[in-house]
Amino acid sequence: MTAIQIVLVAFSVFALSRALLRFRKGGLPVIHLFTWLVFWAGVIVAVVRPATTSAVAAWVRVGRGTDLVMYLSVVALFYLLFRMFGKIEELERQITRVVRAAALKDLDDKQPPPSRTLPPRIPEAAKLPPPK
Amino acid sequence: MGKQIIVIPAYNEEATVAQVVREAVRVADAVVVVDDGSRDRTSALAGEAGAIVVRHAVNRGLGGALGTGIAAAVKLGADAVVTMDADGQHRAADAARVFQRIGQGDVDFVIGSRMIPGEGERAGKMPIHRVLFNAVGNALTYLLFGVWVTDSQSGLRGLSRRAAETVDLRTNGMEVSSEFIKEVREKHWKLAEISIPAIYTEYSLSKGQSFLVGIKTAAKLILRRFIG
């Protein structure tokens, strides 16, 4: 095994253990645990036996195994990017809801009694711009 | 006509907000300024000038501020709401004309359009890059939401009580201008446009949308339309 293989396998095992730990603590749904297990197991297989990716690549008619891994990585990263965009948007909306609720509560607190005198209104005719 | 409320979103607008409010209070029953987390004296000056000030603890953007302002206006019992900018590019007299148009009772949403000449207004004073920006905004709004308007990016808009009560703004930024048009379509609001003059000062131009903000706004609109 080369040094890079050892590093990658070690990292994959570490990531696997983290996923298992989070699952045991109840912070990870079963489906997510399963997805991560499959993903990191796949990474370990691809790192230890690079020929596997070439076999899969040949099966799906992609030139080389590394190319296939790169293509899949790009697709996965884009998918993650869009998901994160959606999540951030949702967070932004939630923050706005909180900020709005606080601002409107302040309005309730300081709303004047109904008898508050409003500034004098100008007659309807005076509101119109002068004819040209 | 019932209670007329002007909503003015403002972010760091201490240079102009007081004057804008002083003029606005003359044509409406109440003026709500939404201070969108300004770090200057926007709140204090708007309050002194006669506005009811609601304050965002942190900056949320134009869409967030407009949503809060309209909600505040509904709470205050508005029968018609007009939104206008705090940088002085809209005249109170035009806000009054928008109120009048809503008061006729046959429309839910009114756009003060800088692109319609007529009614003796000095239309056509918009700088050329703004005209271009607007054309792109209109085209994009039409492509995404299927409603053609002559000035989709105008900040001077009027909402009937029905529209103000049902509007559901989900965007925080400048995209909100096009989102109003989306609401026109989805909520089946009756739409009207009235001519207003394009007033551009050096100040309002410096505060307006830059090219980059325009690109960002367009990208967000497209992304939201398809995955939002």
Coordinates of C-alpha atoms in Angstrom, one line a residue:
Chain A
M1 CA 0.0 0.0 0.0
T2 CA 1.3 3.5 -0.9
A3 CA 1.4 6.3 1.6
I4 CA -1.6 8.1 0.0
Q5 CA -3.7 4.9 0.2
I6 CA -2.9 4.6 3.9
V7 CA -3.9 8.2 4.5
L8 CA -7.1 7.9 2.5
V9 CA -8.2 4.6 4.2
A10 CA -7.4 6.0 7.6
F11 CA -9.5 9.1 6.9
S12 CA -12.4 6.9 5.6
V13 CA -12.3 4.7 8.7
F14 CA -12.3 7.9 10.8
A15 CA -15.3 9.3 8.9
L16 CA -17.1 5.9 9.2
S17 CA -16.5 5.9 13.0
R18 CA -17.8 9.4 13.3
A19 CA -21.0 8.5 11.4
L20 CA -21.5 5.4 13.7
L21 CA -20.9 7.5 16.8
R22 CA -23.4 10.1 15.7
F23 CA -25.9 7.4 14.9
R24 CA -25.5 5.8 18.4
K25 CA -26.0 9.2 20.0
G26 CA -29.2 9.5 18.0
G27 CA -28.1 12.4 15.9
L28 CA -28.2 10.5 12.6
P29 CA -31.2 8.8 10.9
V30 CA -30.7 5.2 9.8
I31 CA -31.0 6.2 6.1
H32 CA -28.2 8.7 6.5
L33 CA -26.0 6.2 8.4
F34 CA -26.6 3.7 5.6
T35 CA -25.7 6.3 2.9
W36 CA -22.5 7.2 4.7
L37 CA -21.6 3.6 5.3
V38 CA -22.0 2.8 1.6
F39 CA -20.1 5.9 0.6
W40 CA -17.1 5.5 2.8
A41 CA -16.9 1.7 2.2
G42 CA -16.9 2.5 -1.6
V43 CA -14.1 5.0 -1.0
I44 CA -12.1 2.4 0.8
V45 CA -12.6 -0.2 -1.9
A46 CA -11.7 2.4 -4.6
V47 CA -8.5 3.3 -2.8
V48 CA -7.4 -0.2 -1.9
R49 CA -8.4 -1.8 -5.2
P50 CA -8.2 1.0 -7.9
A51 CA -8.9 -1.6 -10.6
T52 CA -12.5 -1.8 -9.2
T53 CA -13.3 1.7 -10.4
S54 CA -11.9 0.8 -13.9
A55 CA -14.2 -2.2 -14.0
V56 CA -17.2 -0.1 -13.1
A57 CA -16.0 2.6 -15.6
A58 CA -15.8 0.1 -18.4
W59 CA -19.3 -1.2 -17.5
V60 CA -20.8 2.4 -17.8
R61 CA -18.6 3.1 -20.9
V62 CA -16.4 5.7 -19.3
G63 CA -12.7 5.7 -20.2
R64 CA -10.9 5.3 -16.9
G65 CA -11.8 4.6 -13.3
T66 CA -10.4 7.9 -12.1
D67 CA -12.5 9.7 -14.7
L68 CA -15.6 8.1 -13.5
V69 CA -14.7 9.0 -9.9
M70 CA -14.2 12.6 -11.0
Y71 CA -17.5 12.8 -12.9
L72 CA -19.4 11.4 -9.9
S73 CA -17.6 13.7 -7.6
V74 CA -18.5 16.8 -9.6
V75 CA -22.2 15.7 -9.8
A76 CA -22.2 15.0 -6.0
L77 CA -20.6 18.4 -5.3
F78 CA -23.1 20.2 -7.4
Y79 CA -25.9 18.4 -5.8
L80 CA -24.5 19.3 -2.4
L81 CA -24.1 22.9 -3.5
F82 CA -27.8 23.2 -4.6
R83 CA -28.9 21.6 -1.4
M84 CA -26.9 24.0 0.6
F85 CA -28.3 26.9 -1.4
G86 CA -31.7 25.7 -0.6
K87 CA -30.9 25.3 3.1
I88 CA -29.3 28.7 3.4
E89 CA -32.3 30.3 1.7
E90 CA -34.6 28.6 4.2
L91 CA -32.4 29.8 7.0
E92 CA -32.5 33.3 5.6
R93 CA -36.3 33.2 5.5
Q94 CA -36.4 31.9 9.1
I95 CA -34.1 34.7 10.3
T96 CA -36.3 37.2 8.6
R97 CA -39.4 35.7 10.2
V98 CA -37.7 36.0 13.7
V99 CA -36.5 39.6 13.0
R100 CA -39.9 40.6 11.7
A101 CA -41.8 39.1 14.6
A102 CA -39.5 41.0 17.0
A103 CA -39.9 44.3 15.0
L104 CA -43.7 43.9 15.0
K105 CA -43.8 43.1 18.7
D106 CA -42.0 46.4 19.3
L107 CA -44.7 48.0 17.2
D108 CA -47.5 46.5 19.4
D109 CA -45.6 47.7 22.5
K110 CA -45.3 51.3 21.3
Q111 CA -48.5 51.6 19.3
P112 CA -50.2 54.8 20.3
P113 CA -53.8 55.0 21.6
P114 CA -56.4 55.4 18.9
S115 CA -56.8 59.1 19.7
R116 CA -53.3 59.9 18.5
T117 CA -53.4 63.0 16.4
L118 CA -52.0 62.4 12.9
P119 CA -50.3 65.1 10.9
P120 CA -52.7 67.3 9.0
R121 CA -53.5 65.9 5.6
I122 CA -53.5 68.0 2.6
P123 CA -56.7 68.0 0.5
E124 CA -57.0 65.5 -2.4
A125 CA -56.7 68.2 -5.0
A126 CA -53.4 69.5 -3.6
K127 CA -51.8 66.0 -3.8
L128 CA -51.9 66.0 -7.6
P129 CA -48.9 67.4 -9.4
P130 CA -49.6 70.7 -11.1
P131 CA -50.9 70.4 -14.7
K132 CA -48.4 71.0 -17.4
Chain B
M1 CA -61.4 56.1 1.2
G2 CA -60.1 54.2 4.2
K3 CA -56.8 54.3 6.0
Q4 CA -53.9 55.0 3.7
I5 CA -50.4 54.0 4.9
I6 CA -47.1 54.6 3.3
V7 CA -44.3 52.0 3.9
I8 CA -40.7 53.2 3.5
P9 CA -37.9 50.6 3.8
A10 CA -34.7 52.3 4.8
Y11 CA -31.1 51.2 5.4
N12 CA -28.6 53.8 6.4
E13 CA -30.6 56.6 4.8
E14 CA -30.1 59.4 7.4
A15 CA -29.3 61.8 4.6
T16 CA -32.7 61.7 3.0
V17 CA -35.2 59.8 5.2
A18 CA -36.4 62.8 7.3
Q19 CA -37.4 64.8 4.2
V20 CA -39.0 61.9 2.5
V21 CA -41.1 61.2 5.7
R22 CA -42.1 64.9 6.1
E23 CA -43.5 64.9 2.6
A24 CA -45.1 61.4 2.9
V25 CA -47.0 62.2 6.1
R26 CA -48.8 65.0 4.2
V27 CA -50.5 62.5 1.8
A28 CA -51.1 59.5 4.1
D29 CA -52.8 58.7 7.4
A30 CA -49.6 57.1 8.6
V31 CA -46.1 56.5 7.4
V32 CA -44.2 53.3 8.5
V33 CA -40.5 53.4 8.2
V34 CA -38.8 50.0 8.4
D35 CA -35.3 50.7 9.6
D36 CA -33.5 47.6 8.2
G37 CA -30.8 47.4 10.8
S38 CA -29.2 50.8 10.0
R39 CA -26.0 51.8 11.7
D40 CA -26.7 55.5 11.4
R41 CA -29.5 57.8 12.7
T42 CA -32.2 56.6 10.2
S43 CA -34.6 55.5 13.0
A44 CA -34.3 58.6 15.1
L45 CA -34.7 61.0 12.2
A46 CA -37.6 59.1 10.7
G47 CA -39.4 59.1 14.1
E48 CA -38.8 62.8 14.6
A49 CA -40.1 63.5 11.1
G50 CA -43.4 61.8 12.0
A51 CA -43.0 58.2 11.0
I52 CA -43.9 55.1 13.0
V53 CA -40.6 53.3 13.0
V54 CA -40.3 49.5 13.2
R55 CA -36.7 48.4 13.5
H56 CA -35.0 45.2 12.3
A57 CA -32.3 44.1 14.7
V58 CA -30.2 43.0 11.8
N59 CA -30.2 43.9 8.1
R60 CA -32.4 41.6 6.1
G61 CA -32.5 43.4 2.8
L62 CA -35.2 45.2 0.7
G63 CA -37.6 42.2 0.6
G64 CA -37.4 41.5 4.3
A65 CA -38.0 45.2 5.1
L66 CA -41.0 45.5 2.7
G67 CA -42.6 42.4 4.2
T68 CA -42.3 43.8 7.7
G69 CA -43.5 47.2 6.6
I70 CA -46.6 45.8 4.8
A71 CA -47.3 43.5 7.8
A72 CA -47.1 46.6 10.1
A73 CA -49.4 48.5 7.9
V74 CA -52.0 45.7 8.0
K75 CA -51.7 45.7 11.8
L76 CA -52.3 49.4 11.8
G77 CA -55.5 48.8 9.9
A78 CA -54.4 50.0 6.4
D79 CA -57.0 49.9 3.6
A80 CA -54.4 50.8 1.1
V81 CA -50.6 50.5 1.3
V82 CA -48.0 52.4 -0.9
T83 CA -44.4 51.5 -0.7
M84 CA -41.8 54.1 -1.7
D85 CA -38.0 54.5 -1.5
A86 CA -36.2 56.4 1.2
D87 CA -33.6 57.9 -1.0
G88 CA -35.9 60.6 -2.4
Q89 CA -36.5 59.2 -5.9
H90 CA -40.2 59.1 -5.4
R91 CA -42.5 62.1 -4.9
A92 CA -45.2 62.0 -2.2
A93 CA -47.6 63.4 -4.8
D94 CA -47.1 60.3 -6.9
A95 CA -47.8 58.1 -3.8
A96 CA -51.1 60.1 -3.5
R97 CA -51.9 59.2 -7.1
V98 CA -51.3 55.6 -6.4
F99 CA -53.6 55.7 -3.4
Q100 CA -56.2 57.4 -5.6
R101 CA -55.9 54.6 -8.2
I102 CA -56.3 51.9 -5.5
G103 CA -59.2 53.9 -4.1
Q104 CA -61.1 53.4 -7.4
G105 CA -61.6 49.9 -6.1
D106 CA -61.0 47.9 -9.3
V107 CA -57.4 47.0 -8.8
D108 CA -55.3 45.2 -6.1
F109 CA -51.8 46.2 -7.2
V110 CA -50.5 49.4 -8.7
I111 CA -47.1 50.0 -10.1
G112 CA -45.7 53.5 -10.4
S113 CA -44.0 53.1 -13.7
R114 CA -41.1 55.3 -14.9
M115 CA -41.4 53.9 -18.4
I116 CA -44.9 55.1 -19.3
P117 CA -44.9 58.6 -20.7
G118 CA -48.0 60.7 -20.2
E119 CA -50.2 62.5 -17.7
G120 CA -47.8 65.5 -18.1
E121 CA -45.0 63.6 -16.4
R122 CA -41.4 64.1 -17.2
A123 CA -40.8 60.5 -18.3
G124 CA -37.7 59.4 -20.0
K125 CA -35.2 61.0 -17.7
M126 CA -33.8 57.7 -16.5
P127 CA -30.1 57.1 -17.3
I128 CA -29.6 54.8 -20.2
H129 CA -27.9 52.0 -18.1
R130 CA -31.0 52.1 -15.8
V131 CA -33.3 51.8 -18.8
L132 CA -31.3 48.8 -20.0
F133 CA -31.3 47.3 -16.5
N134 CA -35.0 47.7 -16.3
A135 CA -35.6 46.1 -19.7
V136 CA -33.6 43.1 -18.6
G137 CA -35.6 43.0 -15.3
N138 CA -38.9 43.2 -17.2
A139 CA -37.9 40.5 -19.6
L140 CA -36.7 38.2 -16.9
T141 CA -39.8 38.8 -14.8
Y142 CA -42.0 38.0 -17.8
L143 CA -40.1 34.9 -18.6
L144 CA -40.2 33.6 -15.1
F145 CA -43.6 34.7 -14.0
G146 CA -45.6 35.3 -17.2
V147 CA -46.8 38.8 -16.4
W148 CA -45.6 41.8 -18.6
V149 CA -45.2 45.1 -16.8
T150 CA -43.3 48.2 -18.0
D151 CA -41.4 48.8 -14.8
S152 CA -40.9 45.6 -12.8
Q153 CA -38.2 47.2 -10.6
S154 CA -40.1 50.2 -9.5
G155 CA -40.1 50.9 -5.8
L156 CA -43.3 52.9 -5.9
R157 CA -46.1 50.3 -5.6
G158 CA -49.6 50.3 -4.2
L159 CA -51.4 47.4 -2.6
S160 CA -55.1 47.1 -1.8
R161 CA -56.0 45.8 1.6
R162 CA -56.7 42.4 0.1
A163 CA -53.3 42.4 -1.5
A164 CA -51.5 43.6 1.6
E165 CA -53.2 40.9 3.7
T166 CA -52.4 38.1 1.4
V167 CA -49.0 39.0 0.0
D168 CA -46.4 36.4 0.9
L169 CA -42.9 37.7 0.2
R170 CA -40.2 35.0 0.5
T171 CA -37.2 36.8 -0.8
N172 CA -35.1 39.1 1.2
G173 CA -33.1 41.1 -1.4
M174 CA -33.8 43.2 -4.5
E175 CA -35.6 40.2 -6.1
V176 CA -38.6 41.2 -4.2
S177 CA -39.6 43.6 -7.0
S178 CA -40.1 40.7 -9.3
E179 CA -41.6 38.7 -6.6
F180 CA -44.5 41.2 -6.3
I181 CA -45.2 40.4 -9.9
K182 CA -45.2 36.7 -9.2
E183 CA -47.8 37.4 -6.5
V184 CA -49.9 39.3 -9.0
R185 CA -50.1 36.2 -11.1
E186 CA -50.5 33.6 -8.3
K187 CA -53.0 35.6 -6.3
H188 CA -54.9 36.8 -9.4
W189 CA -54.5 40.4 -8.3
K190 CA -55.9 43.0 -10.7
L191 CA -52.9 45.1 -11.9
A192 CA -52.6 48.7 -13.0
E193 CA -49.7 50.9 -13.9
I194 CA -49.6 54.6 -13.6
S195 CA -47.0 57.0 -15.0
I196 CA -44.5 58.5 -12.6
P197 CA -41.5 60.6 -13.4
A198 CA -38.1 59.1 -13.1
I199 CA -36.3 61.2 -10.5
Y200 CA -32.6 60.4 -10.2
T201 CA -30.3 62.3 -8.0
E202 CA -26.6 61.7 -7.6
Y203 CA -27.5 60.3 -4.1
S204 CA -30.2 57.9 -5.3
L205 CA -27.9 56.7 -8.1
S206 CA -25.1 56.0 -5.7
K207 CA -27.5 54.0 -3.5
G208 CA -29.2 52.1 -6.3
Q209 CA -28.5 48.7 -7.8
S210 CA -25.1 48.2 -9.2
F211 CA -24.4 46.0 -12.2
L212 CA -23.1 43.3 -9.9
V213 CA -26.2 43.4 -7.7
G214 CA -28.3 43.2 -10.8
I215 CA -26.5 40.0 -11.9
K216 CA -26.9 38.6 -8.4
T217 CA -30.5 39.5 -8.3
A218 CA -31.2 37.8 -11.7
A219 CA -29.3 34.7 -10.7
K220 CA -31.2 34.4 -7.4
L221 CA -34.5 34.9 -9.3
I222 CA -33.7 32.1 -11.7
L223 CA -32.5 29.7 -9.0
R224 CA -35.5 30.3 -6.8
R225 CA -37.9 29.9 -9.7
F226 CA -36.6 26.4 -10.4
I227 CA -35.3 25.1 -7.0
G228 CA -36.6 27.5 -4.4

